[in-house]
Amino acid sequence: MPSMRVTIDGEVFAIARRADGTVDHDWLCGPNPGYGFSGSPIVSRPTPDDHLVEIRAFLLEIDPRTGIHRDDKDAAEVDNRHGSGTG
């Protein structure tokens, strides 16, 4: 699937499906370049509403101080080593 851009709650994401069915959601306007999330390979095609729900759930878990998902300890450690974190 070619990449498409969507804006949800003021946040811009590029959504692309890999050959294996994995769907990548790249957060284009987030504070950390290249940050986003991917879903497991799926057989069916997600609907626009599916993407909306997934992106909103992702954004709800973002730490506003760091711009990193609360459960993404690896990214938080890298962020802290580069002086961006508050830890």
Coordinates of N, CA, C and O in Angstrom, one line a residue:
M1 N 0.9 -1.2 0.0 CA 0.0 0.0 0.0 C 0.9 1.2 0.0 O 1.8 1.3 0.8
P2 N 0.6 2.1 -0.9 CA 1.4 3.4 -0.9 C 1.1 4.1 0.4 O 0.0 4.0 1.0
S3 N 2.0 4.9 0.8 CA 1.9 5.7 2.0 C 0.7 6.7 1.8 O 0.6 7.3 0.8
M4 N 0.0 6.9 2.9 CA -1.0 8.0 2.9 C -0.9 8.8 4.2 O -0.4 8.3 5.2
R5 N -1.2 10.1 4.1 CA -1.1 10.9 5.2 C -2.5 11.2 5.8 O -3.5 11.4 5.1
V6 N -2.6 11.2 7.1 CA -3.8 11.5 7.8 C -3.5 12.5 8.9 O -2.4 12.5 9.5
T7 N -4.5 13.4 9.2 CA -4.4 14.3 10.4 C -5.5 13.9 11.3 O -6.6 13.9 11.0
I8 N -5.0 13.6 12.6 CA -6.0 13.2 13.6 C -5.7 14.1 14.9 O -4.5 14.0 15.3
D9 N -6.7 14.8 15.3 CA -6.5 15.6 16.5 C -5.3 16.6 16.3 O -4.5 16.8 17.3
G10 N -5.0 17.1 15.1 CA -3.9 18.0 14.9 C -2.6 17.3 14.7 O -1.6 18.0 14.4
E11 N -2.5 16.0 14.8 CA -1.3 15.3 14.6 C -1.3 14.6 13.2 O -2.3 14.0 12.8
V12 N -0.1 14.7 12.5 CA 0.0 14.2 11.2 C 0.8 12.9 11.2 O 1.8 12.8 11.7
F13 N 0.2 11.8 10.5 CA 0.8 10.5 10.4 C 0.9 10.1 9.0 O -0.1 10.3 8.2
A14 N 1.9 9.4 8.6 CA 2.0 8.7 7.4 C 1.7 7.2 7.7 O 2.3 6.6 8.6
I15 N 0.8 6.6 6.9 CA 0.5 5.2 7.1 C 0.9 4.5 5.9 O 0.5 4.8 4.8
A16 N 1.6 3.4 6.1 CA 2.0 2.5 5.0 C 2.0 1.1 5.4 O 2.2 0.7 6.6
R17 N 1.6 0.2 4.4 CA 1.6 -1.2 4.7 C 2.8 -1.9 4.0 O 3.0 -1.7 2.8
R18 N 3.5 -2.7 4.7 CA 4.6 -3.4 4.2 C 4.2 -4.6 3.4 O 3.0 -5.0 3.6
A19 N 5.1 -5.2 2.7 CA 4.7 -6.4 1.9 C 4.2 -7.6 2.8 O 3.4 -8.4 2.4
D20 N 4.7 -7.6 4.0 CA 4.3 -8.7 4.9 C 3.0 -8.4 5.6 O 2.5 -9.2 6.4
G21 N 2.4 -7.3 5.4 CA 1.1 -6.9 6.0 C 1.2 -6.0 7.2 O 0.2 -5.5 7.7
T22 N 2.4 -5.8 7.7 CA 2.6 -4.9 8.8 C 2.2 -3.5 8.4 O 2.5 -3.1 7.3
V23 N 1.5 -2.8 9.3 CA 1.1 -1.4 9.0 C 1.9 -0.5 9.9 O 1.9 -0.6 11.1
D24 N 2.7 0.4 9.2 CA 3.5 1.4 10.0 C 2.7 2.8 10.0 O 2.1 3.2 9.1
H25 N 2.8 3.4 11.2 CA 2.2 4.7 11.4 C 3.3 5.6 11.9 O 3.8 5.5 13.0
D26 N 3.8 6.4 11.0 CA 4.9 7.4 11.3 C 4.4 8.7 11.7 O 3.6 9.3 10.9
W27 N 4.7 9.2 12.9 CA 4.3 10.4 13.5 C 5.1 11.6 12.9 O 6.2 11.8 13.3
L28 N 4.6 12.2 11.9 CA 5.4 13.2 11.1 C 5.6 14.5 11.8 O 6.6 15.2 11.6
C29 N 4.7 14.9 12.7 CA 4.8 16.2 13.4 C 5.2 16.1 14.8 O 5.2 17.0 15.6
G30 N 5.5 14.8 15.2 CA 5.9 14.6 16.6 C 7.3 15.2 17.0 O 8.0 15.5 16.1
P31 N 7.6 15.3 18.2 CA 8.9 15.9 18.6 C 10.1 15.0 18.4 O 11.2 15.5 18.5
N32 N 9.9 13.7 18.0 CA 11.0 12.8 17.8 C 11.0 12.3 16.4 O 10.1 11.4 16.1
P33 N 11.9 12.8 15.5 CA 11.9 12.3 14.1 C 11.9 10.8 14.0 O 12.7 10.2 14.7
G34 N 11.1 10.3 13.1 CA 11.1 8.8 12.9 C 10.3 8.0 13.9 O 10.3 6.8 13.8
Y35 N 9.7 8.7 14.8 CA 8.9 8.0 15.9 C 7.5 7.7 15.4 O 6.9 8.4 14.6
G36 N 7.0 6.6 15.9 CA 5.6 6.2 15.5 C 5.4 4.8 16.1 O 6.0 4.4 17.1
F37 N 4.5 4.0 15.4 CA 4.3 2.6 15.8 C 3.9 1.8 14.6 O 3.5 2.3 13.6
S38 N 4.0 0.5 14.8 CA 3.7 -0.5 13.8 C 2.7 -1.5 14.4 O 2.8 -1.8 15.6
G39 N 1.9 -2.0 13.5 CA 1.0 -3.1 13.9 C 1.4 -4.4 13.4 O 2.2 -4.5 12.4
S40 N 1.0 -5.5 14.0 CA 1.4 -6.8 13.5 C 0.8 -7.1 12.1 O -0.2 -6.4 11.7
P41 N 1.5 -8.0 11.4 CA 0.9 -8.3 10.0 C -0.5 -8.7 10.1 O -0.9 -9.5 11.0
I42 N -1.3 -8.2 9.2 CA -2.7 -8.6 9.2 C -3.2 -9.0 7.8 O -2.5 -8.6 6.8
V43 N -4.2 -9.7 7.8 CA -4.7 -10.2 6.5 C -5.7 -9.2 5.9 O -5.7 -8.8 4.7
S44 N -6.6 -8.7 6.8 CA -7.6 -7.8 6.3 C -7.1 -6.3 6.2 O -6.0 -6.0 6.8
R45 N -7.7 -5.5 5.5 CA -7.3 -4.1 5.4 C -8.0 -3.3 6.5 O -9.2 -3.3 6.6
P46 N -7.2 -2.5 7.3 CA -7.8 -1.7 8.3 C -8.7 -0.6 7.6 O -8.3 -0.1 6.6
T47 N -9.7 -0.3 8.3 CA -10.6 0.8 7.8 C -10.0 2.2 8.3 O -9.2 2.2 9.2
P48 N -10.4 3.3 7.7 CA -10.0 4.6 8.3 C -10.3 4.7 9.8 O -9.6 5.3 10.5
D49 N -11.5 4.2 10.2 CA -11.8 4.2 11.6 C -10.9 3.4 12.4 O -10.6 3.8 13.6
D50 N -10.4 2.3 11.9 CA -9.4 1.5 12.6 C -8.1 2.3 12.9 O -7.6 2.3 14.0
H51 N -7.7 3.0 11.8 CA -6.5 3.8 12.0 C -6.7 4.9 13.0 O -5.9 5.2 13.9
L52 N -7.9 5.5 13.0 CA -8.2 6.6 13.9 C -8.2 6.1 15.4 O -7.5 6.7 16.2
V53 N -8.7 4.9 15.6 CA -8.7 4.4 17.0 C -7.3 4.1 17.4 O -6.9 4.4 18.5
E54 N -6.5 3.4 16.5 CA -5.1 3.1 16.9 C -4.2 4.3 17.1 O -3.5 4.3 18.1
I55 N -4.4 5.3 16.3 CA -3.6 6.5 16.5 C -4.0 7.3 17.7 O -3.1 7.7 18.5
R56 N -5.3 7.4 18.0 CA -5.7 8.1 19.2 C -5.2 7.3 20.5 O -4.8 7.9 21.5
A57 N -5.3 6.0 20.4 CA -4.8 5.2 21.6 C -3.3 5.4 21.8 O -2.8 5.6 22.9
F58 N -2.5 5.5 20.7 CA -1.1 5.8 20.7 C -0.8 7.1 21.4 O 0.0 7.3 22.3
L59 N -1.5 8.1 20.9 CA -1.3 9.5 21.4 C -1.7 9.7 22.9 O -1.0 10.4 23.6
L60 N -2.7 8.9 23.3 CA -3.0 9.0 24.8 C -1.9 8.5 25.7 O -1.9 8.8 26.8
E61 N -1.0 7.6 25.1 CA 0.0 7.0 25.9 C 1.4 7.8 25.8 O 2.4 7.4 26.3
I62 N 1.4 8.9 25.1 CA 2.6 9.7 24.9 C 2.8 10.5 26.1 O 1.9 11.2 26.6
D63 N 4.0 10.5 26.6 CA 4.5 11.3 27.7 C 4.7 12.7 27.1 O 5.5 12.9 26.3
P64 N 3.9 13.7 27.6 CA 4.0 15.1 27.0 C 5.4 15.7 27.2 O 5.8 16.6 26.5
R65 N 6.1 15.3 28.3 CA 7.4 15.8 28.5 C 8.5 15.4 27.5 O 9.4 16.1 27.2
T66 N 8.3 14.1 27.0 CA 9.4 13.5 26.2 C 8.9 13.3 24.8 O 9.7 13.1 23.9
G67 N 7.6 13.2 24.6 CA 7.1 12.8 23.3 C 7.2 11.3 22.9 O 7.2 10.9 21.8
I68 N 7.5 10.5 24.0 CA 7.7 9.1 23.8 C 6.6 8.3 24.5 O 6.2 8.7 25.6
H69 N 6.2 7.2 23.9 CA 5.2 6.3 24.5 C 5.7 5.9 25.9 O 6.8 5.6 26.1
R70 N 4.8 5.9 26.9 CA 5.1 5.6 28.3 C 5.7 4.2 28.4 O 6.5 4.0 29.4
D71 N 5.4 3.3 27.6 CA 5.9 1.9 27.7 C 7.2 1.7 26.8 O 7.7 0.6 26.8
D72 N 7.7 2.7 26.1 CA 8.8 2.6 25.2 C 10.1 2.9 26.0 O 10.7 3.9 25.8
K73 N 10.5 2.0 26.8 CA 11.7 2.2 27.7 C 13.0 2.4 26.9 O 13.8 3.2 27.2
D74 N 13.1 1.6 25.8 CA 14.3 1.7 25.0 C 14.5 3.2 24.4 O 15.5 3.8 24.4
A75 N 13.4 3.7 23.9 CA 13.4 5.1 23.3 C 13.7 6.1 24.4 O 14.4 7.0 24.2
A76 N 13.1 5.9 25.6 CA 13.3 6.8 26.7 C 14.7 6.8 27.1 O 15.3 7.9 27.5
E77 N 15.4 5.6 27.1 CA 16.8 5.6 27.6 C 17.6 6.3 26.5 O 18.5 7.1 26.9
V78 N 17.4 6.2 25.3 CA 18.1 6.9 24.2 C 17.9 8.4 24.4 O 18.8 9.2 24.3
D79 N 16.6 8.8 24.6 CA 16.3 10.2 24.8 C 17.0 10.8 26.0 O 17.5 11.9 25.9
N80 N 17.1 10.0 27.1 CA 17.8 10.5 28.3 C 19.3 10.7 28.0 O 19.9 11.6 28.5
R81 N 19.9 9.8 27.3 CA 21.3 9.8 27.0 C 21.6 11.0 26.1 O 22.7 11.6 26.2
H82 N 20.7 11.5 25.3 CA 20.9 12.7 24.5 C 20.5 14.0 25.1 O 20.5 15.0 24.5
G83 N 20.1 13.9 26.4 CA 19.8 15.1 27.1 C 18.4 15.7 26.9 O 18.1 16.7 27.4
S84 N 17.5 14.9 26.2 CA 16.2 15.4 26.0 C 15.2 15.0 27.1 O 14.2 15.7 27.2
G85 N 15.5 14.0 27.8 CA 14.6 13.5 28.8 C 14.7 14.3 30.1 O 15.6 15.1 30.3
T86 N 13.7 14.0 30.9 CA 13.7 14.7 32.2 C 14.2 13.9 33.3 O 14.3 14.3 34.4
G87 N 14.5 12.5 33.0 CA 14.9 11.5 34.0 C 16.0 11.8 34.8 O 16.5 12.3 35.7

